[in-house]
């Protein structure tokens, strides 16, 4: 975009250094493979060139692993620290960071894991990784403050039919082949508690609601009926829009008040609005 | 624009914000509650830009809350000003939007490159100090300043290698860029100390070689020793030698906006404040004040 005097020299230095410090086998390996001797580019008086380059090489990998550990905490718990680092090393070969924001670096991990041996060894791992990235996306979306439910005391019975239910904007639905929500909820628990939860994991197609309240992520397993009710509310908003669903699935009607109480308690509902002023 | 001291049309004067801290996640609740005793916070810009297709999320909501009570400086790590890649206009667009929302005292980044060939290395990599690099940076800094509509501030990075392509010292390099591009300088005293150890130069020469009229802010931080190399780890208190260097910086530049960065092994908020308030010892004219003054313009033009 801009004119760049001395571009060749600066570009050559940057290409070389980038190659050396991101080599998956280490800076020493990169130097042994390169036709460029380090002293052609860098001063190495008193402290040798490899020691200097290693500072950057180690920081490159550590910084990205640290970020991905935060975003994929459950994954790390499942595979263990060493295997997690290996997974990330493998991942970065195919998907080096392309974004200015290090928070983006895990975006391709759900796709990458599908072709990785770990996904065969641990059949629920791909579900977990995709779910953890969905949690990152939910976190970085609009959120609403907790709703003041005392306002509902002024609602008449007829108000409820036309009331517009506002769900948390961060709400995402995730479809998993494994019941992973309990394991995800246990990710910050001591290892023995986590392992116990992991050992109890079942294969069962299920839906999970994922949302953010006050900067904290929450997840809840949903039955098909509850999922359908929430999805209808998310798309249409009014309680009256549930009537055809209740006709088709009577259990929705049976459980709706119970669910509503739980959605309220969990801050899944961010507001209830009427066309008239209260 | 509603900045404290750095619209492009003004002379190079950056308001003295007093003593501040790098605000990190564990201490956001203190800042949002308005219970901090410092007068300003520096935050890492990228933590509030969100991800593609999203928003800044809860971190940005909290930052807006902090801004109600404190001055903010946006400190970026990904402008990639020294790269031979084209400037990242998407990043600049997001930075500008954040700038308009938060109205920081100023916006800073680093004299470095962070990636090339669309591969981001997420590190502050050093540049060769020569004429060609100066031309390259000046042009790009001026573009960014025009785009943002404000004077920017750039920091000297700590480094673990220097290039055989360098033709001048680091302080000559950044001084000329400050002069030509009209940007401010964020002087990281710890980085000077770390680099002086790693490359065997006198850190006082670095400080004395800077144009005082360009200096906007000072960083302090802790470092670690790994073998023969000092590493800028931001994981412990400011070293006595760095405080000594800071004393020289205050004599040279006046008591400018000063803050401590602490990014790993983060202590309690009270310990962090105790660390930055040590700087009062070197600010004789305000040492008894409960809170460092805001609105005081340092004698940078004297």
Short mmCIF file of N, CA, C and O in Angstrom, two decimals, chain B residues 82-133:
data_model
loop_
_atom_site.label_atom_id
_atom_site.label_comp_id
_atom_site.label_asym_id
_atom_site.label_seq_id
_atom_site.Cartn_x
_atom_site.Cartn_y
_atom_site.Cartn_z
N UNK B 82 6.25 -1.83 11.71
CA UNK B 82 7.53 -1.99 11.03
C UNK B 82 7.57 -3.09 10.00
O UNK B 82 8.61 -3.33 9.37
N UNK B 83 6.45 -3.77 9.79
CA UNK B 83 6.45 -4.89 8.84
C UNK B 83 6.50 -4.42 7.39
O UNK B 83 6.05 -3.31 7.08
N UNK B 84 6.97 -5.30 6.52
CA UNK B 84 6.89 -4.99 5.09
C UNK B 84 5.53 -5.40 4.52
O UNK B 84 5.25 -5.14 3.36
N UNK B 85 4.71 -6.06 5.33
CA UNK B 85 3.31 -6.29 4.91
C UNK B 85 2.59 -4.94 4.85
O UNK B 85 2.96 -3.99 5.54
N UNK B 86 1.54 -4.90 4.06
CA UNK B 86 0.72 -3.69 4.03
C UNK B 86 0.09 -3.46 5.40
O UNK B 86 -0.13 -4.42 6.17
N UNK B 87 -0.18 -2.20 5.72
CA UNK B 87 -0.86 -1.92 6.98
C UNK B 87 -2.22 -2.61 7.00
O UNK B 87 -2.90 -2.70 5.97
N UNK B 88 -2.61 -3.08 8.16
CA UNK B 88 -3.86 -3.81 8.32
C UNK B 88 -5.00 -2.80 8.54
O UNK B 88 -5.21 -2.30 9.65
N UNK B 89 -5.71 -2.52 7.46
CA UNK B 89 -6.75 -1.49 7.53
C UNK B 89 -7.94 -1.92 8.38
O UNK B 89 -8.61 -1.08 8.98
N UNK B 90 -8.20 -3.21 8.43
CA UNK B 90 -9.29 -3.70 9.28
C UNK B 90 -8.95 -3.42 10.75
O UNK B 90 -9.81 -2.98 11.53
N UNK B 91 -7.71 -3.68 11.09
CA UNK B 91 -7.26 -3.40 12.47
C UNK B 91 -7.37 -1.91 12.76
O UNK B 91 -7.87 -1.50 13.82
N UNK B 92 -6.92 -1.09 11.82
CA UNK B 92 -6.98 0.36 12.03
C UNK B 92 -8.41 0.85 12.17
O UNK B 92 -8.72 1.73 12.98
N UNK B 93 -9.30 0.24 11.38
CA UNK B 93 -10.72 0.63 11.46
C UNK B 93 -11.27 0.30 12.85
O UNK B 93 -11.95 1.13 13.47
N UNK B 94 -10.96 -0.88 13.34
CA UNK B 94 -11.43 -1.27 14.68
C UNK B 94 -10.80 -0.42 15.77
O UNK B 94 -11.45 -0.06 16.75
N UNK B 95 -9.53 -0.08 15.58
CA UNK B 95 -8.84 0.77 16.56
C UNK B 95 -9.50 2.15 16.60
O UNK B 95 -9.72 2.73 17.67
N UNK B 96 -9.82 2.67 15.42
CA UNK B 96 -10.45 3.99 15.36
C UNK B 96 -11.81 3.97 16.06
O UNK B 96 -12.16 4.90 16.80
N UNK B 97 -12.56 2.91 15.84
CA UNK B 97 -13.89 2.80 16.47
C UNK B 97 -13.74 2.75 18.00
O UNK B 97 -14.50 3.39 18.73
N UNK B 98 -12.74 2.01 18.47
CA UNK B 98 -12.52 1.92 19.92
C UNK B 98 -12.07 3.27 20.47
O UNK B 98 -12.52 3.69 21.55
N UNK B 99 -11.21 3.92 19.73
CA UNK B 99 -10.73 5.24 20.10
C UNK B 99 -11.91 6.20 20.28
O UNK B 99 -12.00 6.93 21.28
N UNK B 100 -12.85 6.17 19.35
CA UNK B 100 -13.99 7.08 19.43
C UNK B 100 -14.91 6.74 20.60
O UNK B 100 -15.52 7.62 21.20
N UNK B 101 -15.00 5.46 20.92
CA UNK B 101 -15.86 5.07 22.05
C UNK B 101 -15.25 5.43 23.39
O UNK B 101 -15.93 5.90 24.29
N UNK B 102 -13.97 5.17 23.53
CA UNK B 102 -13.32 5.28 24.85
C UNK B 102 -12.73 6.66 25.09
O UNK B 102 -12.60 7.10 26.22
N UNK B 103 -12.40 7.37 24.00
CA UNK B 103 -11.76 8.68 24.10
C UNK B 103 -10.56 8.63 25.05
O UNK B 103 -10.54 9.28 26.11
N UNK B 104 -9.57 7.83 24.68
CA UNK B 104 -8.38 7.72 25.54
C UNK B 104 -7.55 8.99 25.50
O UNK B 104 -7.69 9.81 24.59
N UNK B 105 -6.67 9.12 26.51
CA UNK B 105 -5.76 10.26 26.51
C UNK B 105 -4.86 10.21 25.29
O UNK B 105 -4.57 11.23 24.67
N UNK B 106 -4.40 9.03 24.95
CA UNK B 106 -3.68 8.82 23.69
C UNK B 106 -3.68 7.34 23.34
O UNK B 106 -4.14 6.50 24.12
N UNK B 107 -3.20 7.07 22.14
CA UNK B 107 -3.15 5.71 21.60
C UNK B 107 -1.69 5.38 21.32
O UNK B 107 -1.01 6.17 20.66
N UNK B 108 -1.23 4.26 21.83
CA UNK B 108 0.19 3.93 21.65
C UNK B 108 0.36 2.54 21.05
O UNK B 108 -0.57 1.73 21.04
N UNK B 109 1.54 2.31 20.54
CA UNK B 109 1.95 0.98 20.07
C UNK B 109 3.48 0.94 20.16
O UNK B 109 4.03 1.68 20.99
N UNK B 110 4.12 0.09 19.40
CA UNK B 110 5.56 -0.14 19.58
C UNK B 110 6.36 0.07 18.30
O UNK B 110 5.86 -0.21 17.21
N UNK B 111 7.60 0.48 18.44
CA UNK B 111 8.54 0.52 17.32
C UNK B 111 9.02 -0.92 17.09
O UNK B 111 10.01 -1.37 17.69
N UNK B 112 8.29 -1.63 16.27
CA UNK B 112 8.61 -3.05 16.08
C UNK B 112 7.87 -3.60 14.85
O UNK B 112 7.15 -2.87 14.20
N UNK B 113 8.04 -4.86 14.59
CA UNK B 113 7.16 -5.56 13.66
C UNK B 113 6.64 -6.80 14.38
O UNK B 113 7.29 -7.32 15.30
N UNK B 114 5.45 -7.25 14.03
CA UNK B 114 4.83 -8.37 14.74
C UNK B 114 4.47 -9.53 13.82
O UNK B 114 3.96 -10.56 14.29
N UNK B 115 4.73 -9.37 12.52
CA UNK B 115 4.43 -10.46 11.60
C UNK B 115 4.75 -10.06 10.18
O UNK B 115 4.93 -8.87 9.89
N UNK B 116 4.84 -11.05 9.32
CA UNK B 116 5.15 -10.78 7.91
C UNK B 116 4.52 -11.89 7.07
O UNK B 116 4.27 -13.00 7.58
N UNK B 117 4.23 -11.59 5.82
CA UNK B 117 3.56 -12.56 4.92
C UNK B 117 2.25 -13.05 5.51
O UNK B 117 1.92 -14.23 5.43
N UNK B 118 1.53 -12.14 6.15
CA UNK B 118 0.23 -12.46 6.75
C UNK B 118 0.34 -13.56 7.81
O UNK B 118 -0.60 -14.30 8.05
N UNK B 119 1.49 -13.69 8.42
CA UNK B 119 1.67 -14.63 9.52
C UNK B 119 1.98 -13.81 10.76
O UNK B 119 3.02 -13.17 10.84
N UNK B 120 1.04 -13.79 11.71
CA UNK B 120 1.24 -12.98 12.90
C UNK B 120 2.01 -13.77 13.96
O UNK B 120 1.60 -14.86 14.33
N UNK B 121 3.09 -13.20 14.43
CA UNK B 121 3.96 -13.89 15.39
C UNK B 121 3.63 -13.49 16.83
O UNK B 121 4.17 -14.06 17.77
N UNK B 122 2.77 -12.51 17.01
CA UNK B 122 2.32 -12.06 18.33
C UNK B 122 3.49 -11.78 19.27
O UNK B 122 3.50 -12.17 20.42
N UNK B 123 4.48 -11.12 18.72
CA UNK B 123 5.62 -10.70 19.53
C UNK B 123 6.10 -9.35 19.01
O UNK B 123 5.79 -8.97 17.87
N UNK B 124 6.84 -8.64 19.84
CA UNK B 124 7.32 -7.31 19.48
C UNK B 124 8.75 -7.47 18.99
O UNK B 124 9.70 -7.46 19.79
N UNK B 125 8.90 -7.65 17.70
CA UNK B 125 10.20 -8.01 17.14
C UNK B 125 10.99 -6.77 16.75
O UNK B 125 10.42 -5.81 16.21
N UNK B 126 12.30 -6.78 17.01
CA UNK B 126 13.08 -5.57 16.77
C UNK B 126 13.31 -5.31 15.28
O UNK B 126 13.20 -6.21 14.45
N UNK B 127 13.66 -4.08 15.00
CA UNK B 127 13.90 -3.63 13.62
C UNK B 127 15.38 -3.30 13.44
O UNK B 127 16.05 -2.95 14.41
N UNK B 128 15.87 -3.37 12.21
CA UNK B 128 17.23 -2.85 11.96
C UNK B 128 17.19 -1.32 11.98
O UNK B 128 16.26 -0.71 11.44
N UNK B 129 18.16 -0.73 12.65
CA UNK B 129 18.15 0.73 12.80
C UNK B 129 18.94 1.36 11.66
O UNK B 129 20.16 1.55 11.76
N UNK B 130 18.25 1.68 10.58
CA UNK B 130 18.90 2.31 9.43
C UNK B 130 17.94 3.25 8.72
O UNK B 130 16.75 3.32 9.05
N UNK B 131 18.47 3.98 7.76
CA UNK B 131 17.68 5.01 7.05
C UNK B 131 16.45 4.42 6.36
O UNK B 131 15.38 5.00 6.38
N UNK B 132 16.65 3.28 5.73
CA UNK B 132 15.54 2.67 5.00
C UNK B 132 14.38 2.36 5.94
O UNK B 132 13.20 2.59 5.61
N UNK B 133 14.70 1.82 7.12
CA UNK B 133 13.64 1.49 8.07
C UNK B 133 12.98 2.76 8.60
O UNK B 133 11.76 2.80 8.81
#
